């Protein structure tokens, strides 16, 4: 036994190695607590804003507006009672919502198929891109309202026309995002496929499409939000057949049923949000295991 | 031109220049569109079972030579012969497909060459053992360290069982310890598989450690200014780096390189 100044727990045969007392390592509680704090910091701010908005709403309804003009902004509990808790009113809103949602779903589906086909074709040959891209831009920039009378004239004033408007509004972001994704594949990755003489189809299927998935899903999400807008715009103009939520918002406005009007607007917003979220979730499921964006961005909605 | 050629161990190429599955550069010149001459009149032959390293300053066209050998870039003049159907090529960057797992990344080239699935799996499994990737088969690239990613990149080419293997500064981005370890593993793999290897590197000791012959290139336009034979016995051991003969050879190569900078 040595009686040198070394404390017994430090090995005396390696005097040149100094053990620095440092970080004792993560404490067992800290990670769970960290996660809880993160969750709280995600949830609390938006709810705080919601509370402020509702407070402001009450203030406007009861303080700013007098009783005769209160219909302009009915207080929240009245919207809840008449718009949501009255089953007859609420079921009417739900039916309208379903009609519009169907237009949005069908329109979005057509946009996805059309948009991806166009983008893939454009990514395969420069001349296809040169021929079609300007037209895609034109379809996007043409004021849709100017075309509405024509669309109704040609395709009647029902489901078909509503869907066409929906497609015209939601197509462009799918084309541009898919094309962008397909064309921004890493050069080194392309070299690998060239080196091993992969054909066009293989390169597309095994390299370009998977690499483009994050961009494609970004396009889907943007288009999903737009498809709901498109469906509601379609409702306003093409009123043949069952009324969609857009038509009902119009009706409630005309008959000054402001409680139902607010409920219908809120439901339309929820429809847009849930499609947007659904695609965000789907994207994360498909791409999340490998793409950086899913790990750095906590919530991008 | 300095010629530091040790006796006995020249390139074992037949008198008529035939390389059954090696690499043959014949007066290769590459001029880029903007007029810069990347490589000028480069000739050498890498025999099957031979490992050759090219060292030289940045921008001397070393990587361009590999791209020409692989067929990714065309030479402006001169010709290259290399078995491009049985070619491994490891880039500076691991270039793994981020959506594929280690196993599926390693299978990629075999897939592109239409090998049947069983054969693919078997070869991938062999390559995984050779590169020490056992236990990482289901990891995606983002979950791997730089060294592990390079192993996957190496394994991916190994699964092709190539006759010709090109390495473009494969370990340049790694830390010293990882680099030396991977050098050792590459050495072991080469001594087992005996392909025709051509390595481009900045590291003189890496070049000497791995190869039978080191070519020293001048700055742009790249020409071979010295050729140093490395008659060190194989199989080589890690302790080789402290061998006086190894030190002498690295010094010879370094001197030739330094002369070019002056």
PDB file of C-alpha atoms in Angstrom, chain B:
ATOM      1  CA  UNK B   1      10.465  14.130 -63.671  1.00  0.00           C
ATOM      2  CA  UNK B   2      11.808  12.405 -60.609  1.00  0.00           C
ATOM      3  CA  UNK B   3      11.742   8.676 -60.921  1.00  0.00           C
ATOM      4  CA  UNK B   4      12.204   6.928 -57.625  1.00  0.00           C
ATOM      5  CA  UNK B   5      11.517   3.416 -58.689  1.00  0.00           C
ATOM      6  CA  UNK B   6      12.684   0.619 -56.467  1.00  0.00           C
ATOM      7  CA  UNK B   7      13.762  -2.493 -58.253  1.00  0.00           C
ATOM      8  CA  UNK B   8      11.750  -5.663 -58.466  1.00  0.00           C
ATOM      9  CA  UNK B   9       8.203  -4.451 -57.893  1.00  0.00           C
ATOM     10  CA  UNK B  10       7.146  -2.627 -61.010  1.00  0.00           C
ATOM     11  CA  UNK B  11       3.623  -2.766 -62.319  1.00  0.00           C
ATOM     12  CA  UNK B  12       2.994  -6.337 -63.312  1.00  0.00           C
ATOM     13  CA  UNK B  13       1.519  -5.593 -66.669  1.00  0.00           C
ATOM     14  CA  UNK B  14       2.126  -7.804 -69.677  1.00  0.00           C
ATOM     15  CA  UNK B  15       4.489  -6.550 -72.325  1.00  0.00           C
ATOM     16  CA  UNK B  16       1.686  -5.725 -74.730  1.00  0.00           C
ATOM     17  CA  UNK B  17      -0.165  -3.667 -72.122  1.00  0.00           C
ATOM     18  CA  UNK B  18      -3.024  -6.137 -71.747  1.00  0.00           C
ATOM     19  CA  UNK B  19      -4.946  -5.729 -68.508  1.00  0.00           C
ATOM     20  CA  UNK B  20      -7.528  -8.470 -68.283  1.00  0.00           C
ATOM     21  CA  UNK B  21      -9.388  -6.812 -65.433  1.00  0.00           C
ATOM     22  CA  UNK B  22      -7.164  -4.025 -64.244  1.00  0.00           C
ATOM     23  CA  UNK B  23      -7.100  -0.367 -65.211  1.00  0.00           C
ATOM     24  CA  UNK B  24      -5.103   1.081 -68.076  1.00  0.00           C
ATOM     25  CA  UNK B  25      -4.708   4.823 -68.666  1.00  0.00           C
ATOM     26  CA  UNK B  26      -3.111   5.666 -71.991  1.00  0.00           C
ATOM     27  CA  UNK B  27      -2.025   9.303 -72.422  1.00  0.00           C
ATOM     28  CA  UNK B  28      -5.236  10.614 -70.866  1.00  0.00           C
ATOM     29  CA  UNK B  29      -5.789  14.367 -71.112  1.00  0.00           C
ATOM     30  CA  UNK B  30      -8.821  16.224 -69.775  1.00  0.00           C
ATOM     31  CA  UNK B  31      -9.553  19.804 -70.705  1.00  0.00           C
ATOM     32  CA  UNK B  32     -12.657  21.382 -69.227  1.00  0.00           C
ATOM     33  CA  UNK B  33     -15.033  23.581 -71.168  1.00  0.00           C
ATOM     34  CA  UNK B  34     -13.518  26.739 -69.678  1.00  0.00           C
ATOM     35  CA  UNK B  35     -10.138  25.747 -71.050  1.00  0.00           C
ATOM     36  CA  UNK B  36      -8.437  24.590 -67.840  1.00  0.00           C
ATOM     37  CA  UNK B  37      -6.373  21.491 -68.341  1.00  0.00           C
ATOM     38  CA  UNK B  38      -7.116  19.178 -65.443  1.00  0.00           C
ATOM     39  CA  UNK B  39      -4.910  16.253 -66.393  1.00  0.00           C
ATOM     40  CA  UNK B  40      -2.241  16.058 -69.046  1.00  0.00           C
ATOM     41  CA  UNK B  41      -0.891  12.944 -70.741  1.00  0.00           C
ATOM     42  CA  UNK B  42      -1.536  10.634 -67.824  1.00  0.00           C
ATOM     43  CA  UNK B  43      -0.510   7.034 -68.365  1.00  0.00           C
ATOM     44  CA  UNK B  44      -0.353   4.171 -65.939  1.00  0.00           C
ATOM     45  CA  UNK B  45      -1.538   0.626 -65.569  1.00  0.00           C
ATOM     46  CA  UNK B  46      -2.986  -0.949 -62.454  1.00  0.00           C
ATOM     47  CA  UNK B  47      -2.723  -4.711 -62.625  1.00  0.00           C
ATOM     48  CA  UNK B  48      -5.259  -7.051 -61.056  1.00  0.00           C
ATOM     49  CA  UNK B  49      -4.304  -7.508 -57.445  1.00  0.00           C
ATOM     50  CA  UNK B  50      -2.280  -4.319 -57.406  1.00  0.00           C
ATOM     51  CA  UNK B  51      -3.065  -1.258 -55.282  1.00  0.00           C
ATOM     52  CA  UNK B  52      -1.921   2.115 -56.583  1.00  0.00           C
ATOM     53  CA  UNK B  53      -2.271   5.466 -54.849  1.00  0.00           C
ATOM     54  CA  UNK B  54      -2.205   8.903 -56.417  1.00  0.00           C
ATOM     55  CA  UNK B  55      -1.144  11.803 -54.196  1.00  0.00           C
ATOM     56  CA  UNK B  56      -0.972  15.404 -55.213  1.00  0.00           C
ATOM     57  CA  UNK B  57      -2.069  18.910 -54.326  1.00  0.00           C
ATOM     58  CA  UNK B  58      -5.740  19.913 -54.434  1.00  0.00           C
ATOM     59  CA  UNK B  59      -7.030  20.552 -57.912  1.00  0.00           C
ATOM     60  CA  UNK B  60      -4.431  18.470 -59.723  1.00  0.00           C
ATOM     61  CA  UNK B  61      -7.121  16.435 -61.422  1.00  0.00           C
ATOM     62  CA  UNK B  62      -6.772  13.300 -59.287  1.00  0.00           C
ATOM     63  CA  UNK B  63     -10.510  12.894 -58.833  1.00  0.00           C
ATOM     64  CA  UNK B  64     -11.072  13.621 -62.509  1.00  0.00           C
ATOM     65  CA  UNK B  65      -8.895  10.623 -63.320  1.00  0.00           C
ATOM     66  CA  UNK B  66     -11.152   8.371 -61.294  1.00  0.00           C
ATOM     67  CA  UNK B  67     -14.271   9.802 -62.920  1.00  0.00           C
ATOM     68  CA  UNK B  68     -12.715   9.090 -66.314  1.00  0.00           C
ATOM     69  CA  UNK B  69     -11.792   5.548 -65.315  1.00  0.00           C
ATOM     70  CA  UNK B  70     -15.355   4.898 -64.163  1.00  0.00           C
ATOM     71  CA  UNK B  71     -16.899   6.321 -67.319  1.00  0.00           C
ATOM     72  CA  UNK B  72     -18.696   9.163 -65.487  1.00  0.00           C
ATOM     73  CA  UNK B  73     -16.588  11.717 -67.369  1.00  0.00           C
ATOM     74  CA  UNK B  74     -15.159  11.379 -70.860  1.00  0.00           C
ATOM     75  CA  UNK B  75     -11.477  12.026 -71.514  1.00  0.00           C
ATOM     76  CA  UNK B  76     -10.646  14.800 -73.968  1.00  0.00           C
ATOM     77  CA  UNK B  77      -7.962  12.653 -75.529  1.00  0.00           C
ATOM     78  CA  UNK B  78      -6.271   9.375 -74.747  1.00  0.00           C
ATOM     79  CA  UNK B  79      -8.017   6.210 -73.678  1.00  0.00           C
ATOM     80  CA  UNK B  80      -8.918   4.309 -70.544  1.00  0.00           C
ATOM     81  CA  UNK B  81      -9.601   0.664 -70.183  1.00  0.00           C
ATOM     82  CA  UNK B  82     -11.276  -0.588 -67.042  1.00  0.00           C
ATOM     83  CA  UNK B  83     -13.817  -3.264 -66.406  1.00  0.00           C
ATOM     84  CA  UNK B  84     -16.784  -0.965 -65.912  1.00  0.00           C
ATOM     85  CA  UNK B  85     -19.186  -3.837 -65.348  1.00  0.00           C
ATOM     86  CA  UNK B  86     -17.338  -4.882 -62.255  1.00  0.00           C
ATOM     87  CA  UNK B  87     -16.406  -1.577 -60.766  1.00  0.00           C
ATOM     88  CA  UNK B  88     -16.472  -0.380 -57.183  1.00  0.00           C
ATOM     89  CA  UNK B  89     -16.274   3.346 -56.608  1.00  0.00           C
ATOM     90  CA  UNK B  90     -16.183   5.012 -53.216  1.00  0.00           C
ATOM     91  CA  UNK B  91     -16.655   8.779 -53.255  1.00  0.00           C
ATOM     92  CA  UNK B  92     -15.420  11.402 -50.820  1.00  0.00           C
ATOM     93  CA  UNK B  93     -18.973  11.674 -49.575  1.00  0.00           C
ATOM     94  CA  UNK B  94     -20.679   8.426 -48.528  1.00  0.00           C
ATOM     95  CA  UNK B  95     -23.671   9.311 -50.806  1.00  0.00           C
ATOM     96  CA  UNK B  96     -25.996   6.901 -49.007  1.00  0.00           C
ATOM     97  CA  UNK B  97     -29.698   7.046 -49.770  1.00  0.00           C
ATOM     98  CA  UNK B  98     -31.134   8.484 -46.542  1.00  0.00           C
ATOM     99  CA  UNK B  99     -34.421   6.581 -46.797  1.00  0.00           C
ATOM    100  CA  UNK B 100     -32.728   3.188 -47.012  1.00  0.00           C
ATOM    101  CA  UNK B 101     -31.421   1.194 -44.091  1.00  0.00           C
ATOM    102  CA  UNK B 102     -27.808   0.037 -43.964  1.00  0.00           C
ATOM    103  CA  UNK B 103     -28.731  -3.330 -45.441  1.00  0.00           C
ATOM    104  CA  UNK B 104     -30.845  -1.845 -48.229  1.00  0.00           C
ATOM    105  CA  UNK B 105     -28.129   0.708 -49.039  1.00  0.00           C
ATOM    106  CA  UNK B 106     -25.593  -2.075 -49.338  1.00  0.00           C
ATOM    107  CA  UNK B 107     -27.932  -3.957 -51.646  1.00  0.00           C
ATOM    108  CA  UNK B 108     -28.461  -0.981 -53.964  1.00  0.00           C
ATOM    109  CA  UNK B 109     -25.750  -1.645 -56.548  1.00  0.00           C
ATOM    110  CA  UNK B 110     -26.478  -5.352 -56.617  1.00  0.00           C
ATOM    111  CA  UNK B 111     -30.109  -4.374 -57.240  1.00  0.00           C
ATOM    112  CA  UNK B 112     -29.155  -2.079 -60.119  1.00  0.00           C
ATOM    113  CA  UNK B 113     -27.157  -4.946 -61.617  1.00  0.00           C
ATOM    114  CA  UNK B 114     -30.224  -7.213 -61.409  1.00  0.00           C
ATOM    115  CA  UNK B 115     -28.693  -9.793 -59.118  1.00  0.00           C
ATOM    116  CA  UNK B 116     -31.331 -12.181 -57.808  1.00  0.00           C
ATOM    117  CA  UNK B 117     -32.595 -11.400 -54.336  1.00  0.00           C
ATOM    118  CA  UNK B 118     -30.952 -14.346 -52.564  1.00  0.00           C
ATOM    119  CA  UNK B 119     -27.587 -13.584 -54.108  1.00  0.00           C
ATOM    120  CA  UNK B 120     -28.004  -9.939 -53.153  1.00  0.00           C
ATOM    121  CA  UNK B 121     -28.779 -10.799 -49.547  1.00  0.00           C
ATOM    122  CA  UNK B 122     -25.867 -13.211 -49.343  1.00  0.00           C
ATOM    123  CA  UNK B 123     -23.380 -10.720 -50.763  1.00  0.00           C
ATOM    124  CA  UNK B 124     -24.698  -7.914 -48.587  1.00  0.00           C
ATOM    125  CA  UNK B 125     -24.324 -10.160 -45.553  1.00  0.00           C
ATOM    126  CA  UNK B 126     -20.712 -10.910 -46.533  1.00  0.00           C
ATOM    127  CA  UNK B 127     -19.973  -7.222 -47.064  1.00  0.00           C
ATOM    128  CA  UNK B 128     -21.504  -6.405 -43.674  1.00  0.00           C
ATOM    129  CA  UNK B 129     -19.175  -8.880 -41.988  1.00  0.00           C
ATOM    130  CA  UNK B 130     -16.137  -7.589 -43.925  1.00  0.00           C
ATOM    131  CA  UNK B 131     -16.788  -3.997 -42.904  1.00  0.00           C
ATOM    132  CA  UNK B 132     -17.799  -4.707 -39.321  1.00  0.00           C
ATOM    133  CA  UNK B 133     -21.344  -3.422 -39.690  1.00  0.00           C
ATOM    134  CA  UNK B 134     -23.048  -6.272 -37.865  1.00  0.00           C
ATOM    135  CA  UNK B 135     -25.822  -4.953 -35.653  1.00  0.00           C
ATOM    136  CA  UNK B 136     -26.350  -1.838 -37.766  1.00  0.00           C
ATOM    137  CA  UNK B 137     -28.353  -3.456 -40.577  1.00  0.00           C
ATOM    138  CA  UNK B 138     -31.578  -1.630 -39.796  1.00  0.00           C
ATOM    139  CA  UNK B 139     -30.072   1.782 -39.022  1.00  0.00           C
ATOM    140  CA  UNK B 140     -30.716   4.640 -41.380  1.00  0.00           C
ATOM    141  CA  UNK B 141     -27.736   6.806 -42.415  1.00  0.00           C
ATOM    142  CA  UNK B 142     -28.741   9.700 -40.143  1.00  0.00           C
ATOM    143  CA  UNK B 143     -28.326   7.404 -37.154  1.00  0.00           C
ATOM    144  CA  UNK B 144     -24.752   6.464 -38.128  1.00  0.00           C
ATOM    145  CA  UNK B 145     -21.456   8.238 -37.428  1.00  0.00           C
ATOM    146  CA  UNK B 146     -19.253   9.491 -40.255  1.00  0.00           C
ATOM    147  CA  UNK B 147     -16.997   6.450 -40.016  1.00  0.00           C
ATOM    148  CA  UNK B 148     -19.929   4.039 -40.071  1.00  0.00           C
ATOM    149  CA  UNK B 149     -21.428   5.768 -43.097  1.00  0.00           C
ATOM    150  CA  UNK B 150     -18.134   5.341 -44.941  1.00  0.00           C
ATOM    151  CA  UNK B 151     -18.186   1.649 -44.042  1.00  0.00           C
ATOM    152  CA  UNK B 152     -21.650   1.341 -45.563  1.00  0.00           C
ATOM    153  CA  UNK B 153     -20.420   3.130 -48.679  1.00  0.00           C
ATOM    154  CA  UNK B 154     -17.504   0.694 -48.886  1.00  0.00           C
ATOM    155  CA  UNK B 155     -19.721  -2.326 -48.256  1.00  0.00           C
ATOM    156  CA  UNK B 156     -22.126  -1.212 -50.972  1.00  0.00           C
ATOM    157  CA  UNK B 157     -19.362  -1.506 -53.579  1.00  0.00           C
ATOM    158  CA  UNK B 158     -17.902  -4.647 -52.002  1.00  0.00           C
ATOM    159  CA  UNK B 159     -21.239  -6.407 -52.491  1.00  0.00           C
ATOM    160  CA  UNK B 160     -20.552  -6.199 -56.226  1.00  0.00           C
ATOM    161  CA  UNK B 161     -17.335  -8.181 -55.724  1.00  0.00           C
ATOM    162  CA  UNK B 162     -15.604  -5.775 -58.101  1.00  0.00           C
ATOM    163  CA  UNK B 163     -12.468  -6.474 -60.119  1.00  0.00           C
ATOM    164  CA  UNK B 164     -11.662  -2.783 -60.168  1.00  0.00           C
ATOM    165  CA  UNK B 165     -12.024  -0.542 -57.138  1.00  0.00           C
ATOM    166  CA  UNK B 166     -11.697   3.233 -57.180  1.00  0.00           C
ATOM    167  CA  UNK B 167     -11.355   5.274 -53.968  1.00  0.00           C
ATOM    168  CA  UNK B 168     -11.706   9.031 -54.110  1.00  0.00           C
ATOM    169  CA  UNK B 169     -10.312  10.374 -50.822  1.00  0.00           C
ATOM    170  CA  UNK B 170     -12.736   8.131 -48.990  1.00  0.00           C
ATOM    171  CA  UNK B 171     -11.475   8.920 -45.497  1.00  0.00           C
ATOM    172  CA  UNK B 172     -10.654  12.606 -45.951  1.00  0.00           C
ATOM    173  CA  UNK B 173     -13.531  13.831 -43.822  1.00  0.00           C
ATOM    174  CA  UNK B 174     -12.888  11.503 -40.891  1.00  0.00           C
ATOM    175  CA  UNK B 175     -10.940  12.067 -37.709  1.00  0.00           C
ATOM    176  CA  UNK B 176      -7.418  10.650 -37.450  1.00  0.00           C
ATOM    177  CA  UNK B 177      -8.300   7.668 -35.264  1.00  0.00           C
ATOM    178  CA  UNK B 178     -11.258   6.548 -37.369  1.00  0.00           C
ATOM    179  CA  UNK B 179      -9.209   7.100 -40.477  1.00  0.00           C
ATOM    180  CA  UNK B 180      -6.348   4.880 -39.332  1.00  0.00           C
ATOM    181  CA  UNK B 181      -8.760   2.184 -38.282  1.00  0.00           C
ATOM    182  CA  UNK B 182     -10.533   2.241 -41.634  1.00  0.00           C
ATOM    183  CA  UNK B 183      -7.152   2.210 -43.407  1.00  0.00           C
ATOM    184  CA  UNK B 184      -6.398  -1.001 -41.557  1.00  0.00           C
ATOM    185  CA  UNK B 185      -9.737  -2.491 -42.529  1.00  0.00           C
ATOM    186  CA  UNK B 186      -9.388  -1.501 -46.158  1.00  0.00           C
ATOM    187  CA  UNK B 187      -5.908  -3.038 -46.188  1.00  0.00           C
ATOM    188  CA  UNK B 188      -7.270  -6.289 -44.809  1.00  0.00           C
ATOM    189  CA  UNK B 189     -10.140  -6.301 -47.310  1.00  0.00           C
ATOM    190  CA  UNK B 190      -7.778  -5.652 -50.208  1.00  0.00           C
ATOM    191  CA  UNK B 191      -5.403  -8.391 -49.158  1.00  0.00           C
ATOM    192  CA  UNK B 192      -8.333 -10.772 -49.012  1.00  0.00           C
ATOM    193  CA  UNK B 193     -10.128  -9.730 -52.220  1.00  0.00           C
ATOM    194  CA  UNK B 194      -7.232  -8.634 -54.404  1.00  0.00           C
ATOM    195  CA  UNK B 195      -8.992  -6.332 -56.825  1.00  0.00           C
ATOM    196  CA  UNK B 196      -7.161  -3.710 -58.881  1.00  0.00           C
ATOM    197  CA  UNK B 197      -7.264  -0.729 -56.514  1.00  0.00           C
ATOM    198  CA  UNK B 198      -6.739   2.925 -57.330  1.00  0.00           C
ATOM    199  CA  UNK B 199      -6.779   5.369 -54.439  1.00  0.00           C
ATOM    200  CA  UNK B 200      -6.705   9.152 -54.592  1.00  0.00           C
ATOM    201  CA  UNK B 201      -5.618  10.766 -51.341  1.00  0.00           C
ATOM    202  CA  UNK B 202      -3.980  13.753 -49.686  1.00  0.00           C
ATOM    203  CA  UNK B 203      -2.391  11.640 -47.008  1.00  0.00           C
ATOM    204  CA  UNK B 204       1.094  10.396 -47.788  1.00  0.00           C
ATOM    205  CA  UNK B 205       1.127   7.834 -45.000  1.00  0.00           C
ATOM    206  CA  UNK B 206      -2.257   6.454 -46.085  1.00  0.00           C
ATOM    207  CA  UNK B 207      -0.923   6.119 -49.636  1.00  0.00           C
ATOM    208  CA  UNK B 208       2.233   4.264 -48.597  1.00  0.00           C
ATOM    209  CA  UNK B 209       0.426   2.136 -46.031  1.00  0.00           C
ATOM    210  CA  UNK B 210      -2.093   0.771 -48.517  1.00  0.00           C
ATOM    211  CA  UNK B 211      -0.402   0.632 -51.897  1.00  0.00           C
ATOM    212  CA  UNK B 212       2.176  -1.151 -53.964  1.00  0.00           C
ATOM    213  CA  UNK B 213       2.996   1.982 -55.873  1.00  0.00           C
ATOM    214  CA  UNK B 214       2.493   5.699 -55.243  1.00  0.00           C
ATOM    215  CA  UNK B 215       2.150   8.225 -58.049  1.00  0.00           C
ATOM    216  CA  UNK B 216       2.945  11.834 -57.190  1.00  0.00           C
ATOM    217  CA  UNK B 217       1.202  14.448 -59.295  1.00  0.00           C
ATOM    218  CA  UNK B 218       2.027  18.071 -60.019  1.00  0.00           C
ATOM    219  CA  UNK B 219      -0.410  20.964 -59.549  1.00  0.00           C
ATOM    220  CA  UNK B 220      -2.711  21.726 -62.454  1.00  0.00           C
ATOM    221  CA  UNK B 221      -2.292  20.620 -65.181  1.00  0.00           C
ATOM    222  CA  UNK B 222      -1.782  17.329 -63.371  1.00  0.00           C
ATOM    223  CA  UNK B 223       1.112  15.221 -64.566  1.00  0.00           C
ATOM    224  CA  UNK B 224       2.888  12.355 -62.870  1.00  0.00           C
ATOM    225  CA  UNK B 225       6.145  13.706 -61.496  1.00  0.00           C
ATOM    226  CA  UNK B 226       7.311  10.752 -59.447  1.00  0.00           C
ATOM    227  CA  UNK B 227       6.524   7.119 -59.057  1.00  0.00           C
ATOM    228  CA  UNK B 228       7.512   5.406 -55.831  1.00  0.00           C
ATOM    229  CA  UNK B 229       7.330   1.642 -55.520  1.00  0.00           C
ATOM    230  CA  UNK B 230       6.379   0.366 -52.067  1.00  0.00           C
ATOM    231  CA  UNK B 231       8.015  -3.039 -51.735  1.00  0.00           C
ATOM    232  CA  UNK B 232       6.632  -3.673 -48.238  1.00  0.00           C
ATOM    233  CA  UNK B 233       5.568  -7.231 -47.643  1.00  0.00           C
ATOM    234  CA  UNK B 234       1.918  -8.231 -47.446  1.00  0.00           C
ATOM    235  CA  UNK B 235      -0.017  -8.979 -45.330  1.00  0.00           C
ATOM    236  CA  UNK B 236       0.878  -5.704 -43.658  1.00  0.00           C
ATOM    237  CA  UNK B 237       0.358  -5.029 -39.985  1.00  0.00           C
ATOM    238  CA  UNK B 238      -0.717  -1.898 -38.121  1.00  0.00           C
ATOM    239  CA  UNK B 239       2.735  -1.528 -36.612  1.00  0.00           C
ATOM    240  CA  UNK B 240       4.049  -0.992 -40.127  1.00  0.00           C
ATOM    241  CA  UNK B 241       3.652   2.735 -39.620  1.00  0.00           C
ATOM    242  CA  UNK B 242       6.635   2.662 -37.225  1.00  0.00           C
ATOM    243  CA  UNK B 243       8.817   0.518 -39.489  1.00  0.00           C
ATOM    244  CA  UNK B 244      11.973   2.393 -40.643  1.00  0.00           C
ATOM    245  CA  UNK B 245      11.397   1.308 -44.244  1.00  0.00           C
ATOM    246  CA  UNK B 246       7.836   2.716 -44.104  1.00  0.00           C
ATOM    247  CA  UNK B 247       9.152   5.979 -42.717  1.00  0.00           C
ATOM    248  CA  UNK B 248      11.792   6.159 -45.441  1.00  0.00           C
ATOM    249  CA  UNK B 249       9.184   5.627 -48.159  1.00  0.00           C
ATOM    250  CA  UNK B 250       6.802   8.261 -46.777  1.00  0.00           C
ATOM    251  CA  UNK B 251       9.713  10.636 -46.711  1.00  0.00           C
ATOM    252  CA  UNK B 252      10.554   9.920 -50.346  1.00  0.00           C
ATOM    253  CA  UNK B 253       6.960  10.607 -51.363  1.00  0.00           C
ATOM    254  CA  UNK B 254       6.754  13.749 -49.214  1.00  0.00           C
ATOM    255  CA  UNK B 255       9.995  15.070 -50.714  1.00  0.00           C
ATOM    256  CA  UNK B 256       8.692  14.512 -54.235  1.00  0.00           C
ATOM    257  CA  UNK B 257       5.463  16.324 -53.314  1.00  0.00           C
ATOM    258  CA  UNK B 258       7.303  19.203 -51.707  1.00  0.00           C
ATOM    259  CA  UNK B 259       9.500  19.672 -54.743  1.00  0.00           C
ATOM    260  CA  UNK B 260       6.348  20.303 -56.733  1.00  0.00           C
ATOM    261  CA  UNK B 261       5.198  23.089 -54.436  1.00  0.00           C
ATOM    262  CA  UNK B 262       8.442  25.019 -54.855  1.00  0.00           C
TER     263      UNK B 262
END
